Amino acid sequence: MRVLVAEDERPLAELVATGLRRAGFAVDTVHSGDAALDHLGLHPYDVLVLDRDLPRVHGDDVARRLVADGSPTRILMLTASTATEDRVTGLDLGADDYLGKPFEFPELVSRVRALRRRSARPALPPLLERYGLRVDTVRRTATRDGRDLDLSPKEFTVLQILLESDGAAVSAEELLDRAWDAHTDPFTGAVRVCMSKLRAKLAEPALITTVQGVGYRL
């Protein structure tokens, strides 16, 4: 759901970030290894898309630091070095996956989704069904009683988080932290607006309850 792209080639970083956002992820970008470590210390990222040849702190050292700290963030290394020995070295450093440049974008998205499913919630099924809802987290489709909900990527992510909470209330702060990127104003009404649109698409009878002073519950 939340991805950090660490890539020193700024046009490529923005291209990757834009494509991942269109696929439904909240994405932040940095252009050096030290900035990547700073962001990883502040936010709970599911996946780090890591260029190996970063300035200031090398990508290899970023990977080593995450492994040493026991971070649950999964690492997808991007590099122009595609030789077998380079792949082996990257994986031995702690990377969970390795993709050479140039790459096909659908493959990158697929690999990030696969790593996200292996991150902090390893037992979650790809198909979530409850209250007449059927949410396929792989195909990114959602229906209620057989009716296609036609959700935006952000609405889909919020619904997925609520389903995964299994009846527990989820605060607006947690939703903002997990579904939006670091540049979102924490005092914005983004969660409230998204929740209003999601409720309208789910239609009656209402499924999302506001728990006063706590958050939202499905």
mmCIF file of C-alpha atoms in Angstrom:
data_model
loop_
_atom_site.group_PDB
_atom_site.id
_atom_site.type_symbol
_atom_site.label_atom_id
_atom_site.label_comp_id
_atom_site.label_asym_id
_atom_site.label_seq_id
_atom_site.Cartn_x
_atom_site.Cartn_y
_atom_site.Cartn_z
ATOM 1 C CA MET A 1 0.000 0.000 0.000
ATOM 2 C CA ARG A 2 2.727 2.439 0.902
ATOM 3 C CA VAL A 3 5.891 2.470 -1.199
ATOM 4 C CA LEU A 4 9.133 4.434 -1.033
ATOM 5 C CA VAL A 5 10.990 4.849 -4.326
ATOM 6 C CA ALA A 6 14.711 5.568 -3.821
ATOM 7 C CA GLU A 7 16.148 6.447 -7.229
ATOM 8 C CA ASP A 8 18.731 9.125 -8.041
ATOM 9 C CA GLU A 9 17.551 9.584 -11.645
ATOM 10 C CA ARG A 10 14.708 12.004 -10.937
ATOM 11 C CA PRO A 11 12.749 11.513 -14.206
ATOM 12 C CA LEU A 12 12.788 7.739 -13.666
ATOM 13 C CA ALA A 13 11.819 8.139 -10.012
ATOM 14 C CA GLU A 14 8.800 10.268 -10.950
ATOM 15 C CA LEU A 15 7.833 7.879 -13.745
ATOM 16 C CA VAL A 16 7.894 4.917 -11.352
ATOM 17 C CA ALA A 17 6.024 6.858 -8.662
ATOM 18 C CA THR A 18 3.299 8.003 -11.072
ATOM 19 C CA GLY A 19 2.746 4.490 -12.362
ATOM 20 C CA LEU A 20 2.577 2.998 -8.865
ATOM 21 C CA ARG A 21 0.108 5.678 -7.761
ATOM 22 C CA ARG A 22 -2.118 4.799 -10.711
ATOM 23 C CA ALA A 23 -1.962 1.194 -9.522
ATOM 24 C CA GLY A 24 -3.341 2.252 -6.144
ATOM 25 C CA PHE A 25 -0.240 2.728 -3.989
ATOM 26 C CA ALA A 26 0.693 5.707 -1.825
ATOM 27 C CA VAL A 27 4.196 6.611 -3.024
ATOM 28 C CA ASP A 28 7.017 8.864 -1.796
ATOM 29 C CA THR A 29 10.261 9.480 -3.693
ATOM 30 C CA VAL A 30 13.809 10.229 -2.523
ATOM 31 C CA HIS A 31 17.026 10.576 -4.504
ATOM 32 C CA SER A 32 19.789 9.544 -2.092
ATOM 33 C CA GLY A 33 20.501 6.782 0.395
ATOM 34 C CA ASP A 34 20.546 9.037 3.451
ATOM 35 C CA ALA A 35 17.148 10.498 2.496
ATOM 36 C CA ALA A 36 15.808 6.946 2.090
ATOM 37 C CA LEU A 37 16.939 6.039 5.609
ATOM 38 C CA ASP A 38 15.387 9.242 6.996
ATOM 39 C CA HIS A 39 12.022 8.452 5.391
ATOM 40 C CA LEU A 40 12.141 4.808 6.474
ATOM 41 C CA GLY A 41 12.672 5.970 10.046
ATOM 42 C CA LEU A 42 9.584 8.194 9.908
ATOM 43 C CA HIS A 43 6.966 6.208 7.979
ATOM 44 C CA PRO A 44 5.806 2.555 7.858
ATOM 45 C CA TYR A 45 6.509 1.545 4.253
ATOM 46 C CA ASP A 46 5.381 -1.832 2.934
ATOM 47 C CA VAL A 47 7.898 -1.868 0.073
ATOM 48 C CA LEU A 48 11.114 -0.015 -0.762
ATOM 49 C CA VAL A 49 11.940 0.204 -4.479
ATOM 50 C CA LEU A 50 15.688 0.691 -4.132
ATOM 51 C CA ASP A 51 18.163 1.791 -6.775
ATOM 52 C CA ARG A 52 21.442 0.155 -5.904
ATOM 53 C CA ASP A 53 23.733 3.000 -6.984
ATOM 54 C CA LEU A 54 22.467 5.808 -4.738
ATOM 55 C CA PRO A 55 24.613 8.828 -3.770
ATOM 56 C CA ARG A 56 25.783 9.641 -0.222
ATOM 57 C CA VAL A 57 24.649 6.287 1.232
ATOM 58 C CA HIS A 58 24.911 3.382 -1.222
ATOM 59 C CA GLY A 59 21.807 1.280 -1.835
ATOM 60 C CA ASP A 60 23.639 -1.770 -0.511
ATOM 61 C CA ASP A 61 24.157 0.002 2.817
ATOM 62 C CA VAL A 62 20.476 0.994 2.951
ATOM 63 C CA ALA A 63 19.539 -2.672 2.532
ATOM 64 C CA ARG A 64 22.034 -3.738 5.202
ATOM 65 C CA ARG A 65 20.634 -1.175 7.652
ATOM 66 C CA LEU A 66 17.039 -2.335 7.131
ATOM 67 C CA VAL A 67 18.010 -5.960 7.676
ATOM 68 C CA ALA A 68 20.063 -5.122 10.777
ATOM 69 C CA ASP A 69 17.131 -3.147 12.238
ATOM 70 C CA GLY A 70 14.698 -6.010 11.615
ATOM 71 C CA SER A 71 12.487 -3.789 9.466
ATOM 72 C CA PRO A 72 9.344 -5.423 8.004
ATOM 73 C CA THR A 73 9.729 -3.276 4.842
ATOM 74 C CA ARG A 74 10.284 -5.458 1.775
ATOM 75 C CA ILE A 75 13.067 -4.469 -0.627
ATOM 76 C CA LEU A 76 12.853 -4.541 -4.420
ATOM 77 C CA MET A 77 16.262 -3.652 -5.857
ATOM 78 C CA LEU A 78 16.405 -1.849 -9.196
ATOM 79 C CA THR A 79 19.749 -1.795 -10.956
ATOM 80 C CA ALA A 80 21.392 -1.690 -14.333
ATOM 81 C CA SER A 81 23.595 -4.601 -13.209
ATOM 82 C CA THR A 82 21.793 -7.760 -14.329
ATOM 83 C CA ALA A 83 24.621 -10.291 -14.137
ATOM 84 C CA THR A 84 23.882 -13.363 -12.039
ATOM 85 C CA GLU A 85 26.575 -12.520 -9.478
ATOM 86 C CA ASP A 86 25.071 -9.054 -9.003
ATOM 87 C CA ARG A 87 21.620 -10.522 -8.425
ATOM 88 C CA VAL A 88 23.034 -12.995 -5.917
ATOM 89 C CA THR A 89 24.902 -10.230 -4.089
ATOM 90 C CA GLY A 90 21.762 -8.051 -3.929
ATOM 91 C CA LEU A 91 19.651 -10.884 -2.554
ATOM 92 C CA ASP A 92 22.351 -11.822 -0.047
ATOM 93 C CA LEU A 93 22.341 -8.228 1.207
ATOM 94 C CA GLY A 94 18.699 -8.655 2.178
ATOM 95 C CA ALA A 95 16.731 -7.681 -0.924
ATOM 96 C CA ASP A 96 13.488 -9.637 -1.326
ATOM 97 C CA ASP A 97 13.432 -9.221 -5.102
ATOM 98 C CA TYR A 98 15.672 -7.880 -7.840
ATOM 99 C CA LEU A 99 14.726 -6.232 -11.145
ATOM 100 C CA GLY A 100 17.161 -5.100 -13.805
ATOM 101 C CA LYS A 101 16.935 -1.896 -15.825
ATOM 102 C CA PRO A 102 15.365 -1.402 -18.266
ATOM 103 C CA PHE A 103 12.195 -3.144 -17.071
ATOM 104 C CA GLU A 104 8.592 -3.548 -18.150
ATOM 105 C CA PHE A 105 6.348 -1.459 -15.909
ATOM 106 C CA PRO A 106 3.554 -4.073 -15.480
ATOM 107 C CA GLU A 107 6.195 -6.455 -14.115
ATOM 108 C CA LEU A 108 7.369 -3.854 -11.597
ATOM 109 C CA VAL A 109 3.796 -3.277 -10.375
ATOM 110 C CA SER A 110 3.198 -7.021 -10.108
ATOM 111 C CA ARG A 111 6.396 -7.543 -8.121
ATOM 112 C CA VAL A 112 5.567 -4.678 -5.731
ATOM 113 C CA ARG A 113 2.095 -6.117 -5.136
ATOM 114 C CA ALA A 114 3.587 -9.547 -4.459
ATOM 115 C CA LEU A 115 6.039 -8.091 -1.938
ATOM 116 C CA ARG A 116 3.286 -6.133 -0.218
ATOM 117 C CA ARG A 117 1.322 -9.359 0.286
ATOM 118 C CA ARG A 118 4.410 -10.811 1.976
ATOM 119 C CA SER A 119 5.019 -7.804 4.248
ATOM 120 C CA ALA A 120 3.592 -7.100 7.684
ATOM 121 C CA ARG A 121 0.399 -9.157 7.227
ATOM 122 C CA PRO A 122 1.561 -12.493 5.806
ATOM 123 C CA ALA A 123 -1.598 -14.516 6.397
ATOM 124 C CA LEU A 124 -4.055 -12.261 4.596
ATOM 125 C CA PRO A 125 -5.960 -13.993 1.799
ATOM 126 C CA PRO A 126 -6.040 -12.338 -1.640
ATOM 127 C CA LEU A 127 -9.869 -12.474 -1.603
ATOM 128 C CA LEU A 128 -11.708 -10.652 1.203
ATOM 129 C CA GLU A 129 -15.426 -11.408 1.600
ATOM 130 C CA ARG A 130 -17.752 -9.961 4.230
ATOM 131 C CA TYR A 131 -21.202 -8.320 4.439
ATOM 132 C CA GLY A 132 -21.867 -9.074 0.773
ATOM 133 C CA LEU A 133 -18.573 -7.436 -0.203
ATOM 134 C CA ARG A 134 -16.118 -9.318 -2.394
ATOM 135 C CA VAL A 135 -12.720 -7.609 -2.688
ATOM 136 C CA ASP A 136 -10.003 -9.177 -4.826
ATOM 137 C CA THR A 137 -6.722 -7.583 -3.710
ATOM 138 C CA VAL A 138 -4.786 -9.079 -6.632
ATOM 139 C CA ARG A 139 -7.104 -8.042 -9.487
ATOM 140 C CA ARG A 140 -8.083 -4.870 -7.582
ATOM 141 C CA THR A 141 -11.818 -5.427 -8.060
ATOM 142 C CA ALA A 142 -14.630 -4.903 -5.564
ATOM 143 C CA THR A 143 -18.326 -5.858 -5.669
ATOM 144 C CA ARG A 144 -21.259 -5.732 -3.280
ATOM 145 C CA ASP A 145 -23.918 -8.376 -3.761
ATOM 146 C CA GLY A 146 -22.549 -8.927 -7.270
ATOM 147 C CA ARG A 147 -22.633 -5.210 -8.186
ATOM 148 C CA ASP A 148 -19.351 -3.679 -9.398
ATOM 149 C CA LEU A 149 -18.415 -0.795 -7.086
ATOM 150 C CA ASP A 150 -16.141 0.999 -9.586
ATOM 151 C CA LEU A 151 -13.831 2.316 -6.846
ATOM 152 C CA SER A 152 -10.957 4.736 -7.317
ATOM 153 C CA PRO A 153 -7.535 3.414 -6.253
ATOM 154 C CA LYS A 154 -7.722 5.371 -2.988
ATOM 155 C CA GLU A 155 -11.278 4.204 -2.226
ATOM 156 C CA PHE A 156 -10.233 0.610 -2.897
ATOM 157 C CA THR A 157 -7.274 0.927 -0.515
ATOM 158 C CA VAL A 158 -9.398 2.397 2.272
ATOM 159 C CA LEU A 159 -12.014 -0.352 1.870
ATOM 160 C CA GLN A 160 -9.263 -2.991 1.935
ATOM 161 C CA ILE A 161 -7.825 -1.562 5.171
ATOM 162 C CA LEU A 162 -11.262 -1.573 6.803
ATOM 163 C CA LEU A 163 -11.896 -5.174 5.731
ATOM 164 C CA GLU A 164 -8.490 -6.291 6.954
ATOM 165 C CA SER A 165 -9.147 -4.741 10.383
ATOM 166 C CA ASP A 166 -11.828 -7.447 10.867
ATOM 167 C CA GLY A 167 -14.377 -5.281 12.674
ATOM 168 C CA ALA A 168 -11.923 -3.155 14.662
ATOM 169 C CA ALA A 169 -12.122 0.615 14.333
ATOM 170 C CA VAL A 170 -9.440 2.294 12.212
ATOM 171 C CA SER A 171 -8.529 5.886 13.019
ATOM 172 C CA ALA A 172 -8.402 8.628 10.407
ATOM 173 C CA GLU A 173 -4.724 9.059 11.327
ATOM 174 C CA GLU A 174 -3.959 5.414 10.539
ATOM 175 C CA LEU A 175 -5.843 5.603 7.249
ATOM 176 C CA LEU A 176 -3.923 8.763 6.330
ATOM 177 C CA ASP A 177 -0.636 7.133 7.289
ATOM 178 C CA ARG A 178 -1.248 3.915 5.325
ATOM 179 C CA ALA A 179 -3.124 5.118 2.248
ATOM 180 C CA TRP A 180 -1.745 8.599 1.514
ATOM 181 C CA ASP A 181 1.816 9.771 0.883
ATOM 182 C CA ALA A 182 4.047 11.843 3.162
ATOM 183 C CA HIS A 183 3.173 15.137 1.439
ATOM 184 C CA THR A 184 -0.484 14.969 2.494
ATOM 185 C CA ASP A 185 -1.417 17.635 5.039
ATOM 186 C CA PRO A 186 -2.349 15.756 8.268
ATOM 187 C CA PHE A 187 -5.093 18.322 8.867
ATOM 188 C CA THR A 188 -6.636 17.816 5.468
ATOM 189 C CA GLY A 189 -10.155 16.459 4.999
ATOM 190 C CA ALA A 190 -8.895 13.852 2.529
ATOM 191 C CA VAL A 191 -9.994 10.887 4.661
ATOM 192 C CA ARG A 192 -13.432 12.358 5.305
ATOM 193 C CA VAL A 193 -13.990 13.152 1.617
ATOM 194 C CA CYS A 194 -12.812 9.692 0.521
ATOM 195 C CA MET A 195 -15.016 8.026 3.151
ATOM 196 C CA SER A 196 -18.053 10.002 1.958
ATOM 197 C CA LYS A 197 -17.500 8.884 -1.645
ATOM 198 C CA LEU A 198 -16.891 5.282 -0.570
ATOM 199 C CA ARG A 199 -20.103 5.213 1.478
ATOM 200 C CA ALA A 200 -22.056 6.548 -1.500
ATOM 201 C CA LYS A 201 -20.686 3.817 -3.773
ATOM 202 C CA LEU A 202 -21.379 1.086 -1.207
ATOM 203 C CA ALA A 203 -24.992 2.360 -1.028
ATOM 204 C CA GLU A 204 -27.643 1.166 1.415
ATOM 205 C CA PRO A 205 -27.793 -0.440 3.873
ATOM 206 C CA ALA A 206 -24.808 1.431 5.275
ATOM 207 C CA LEU A 207 -21.746 -0.666 6.079
ATOM 208 C CA ILE A 208 -19.256 1.901 7.412
ATOM 209 C CA THR A 209 -19.846 3.192 10.932
ATOM 210 C CA THR A 210 -18.204 6.264 12.427
ATOM 211 C CA VAL A 211 -16.973 5.504 15.953
ATOM 212 C CA GLN A 212 -16.958 8.869 17.690
ATOM 213 C CA GLY A 213 -13.481 9.893 18.784
ATOM 214 C CA VAL A 214 -11.960 6.659 17.451
ATOM 215 C CA GLY A 215 -12.385 6.308 13.687
ATOM 216 C CA TYR A 216 -14.252 4.128 11.218
ATOM 217 C CA ARG A 217 -15.413 0.534 11.367
ATOM 218 C CA LEU A 218 -16.840 -1.827 8.767
#
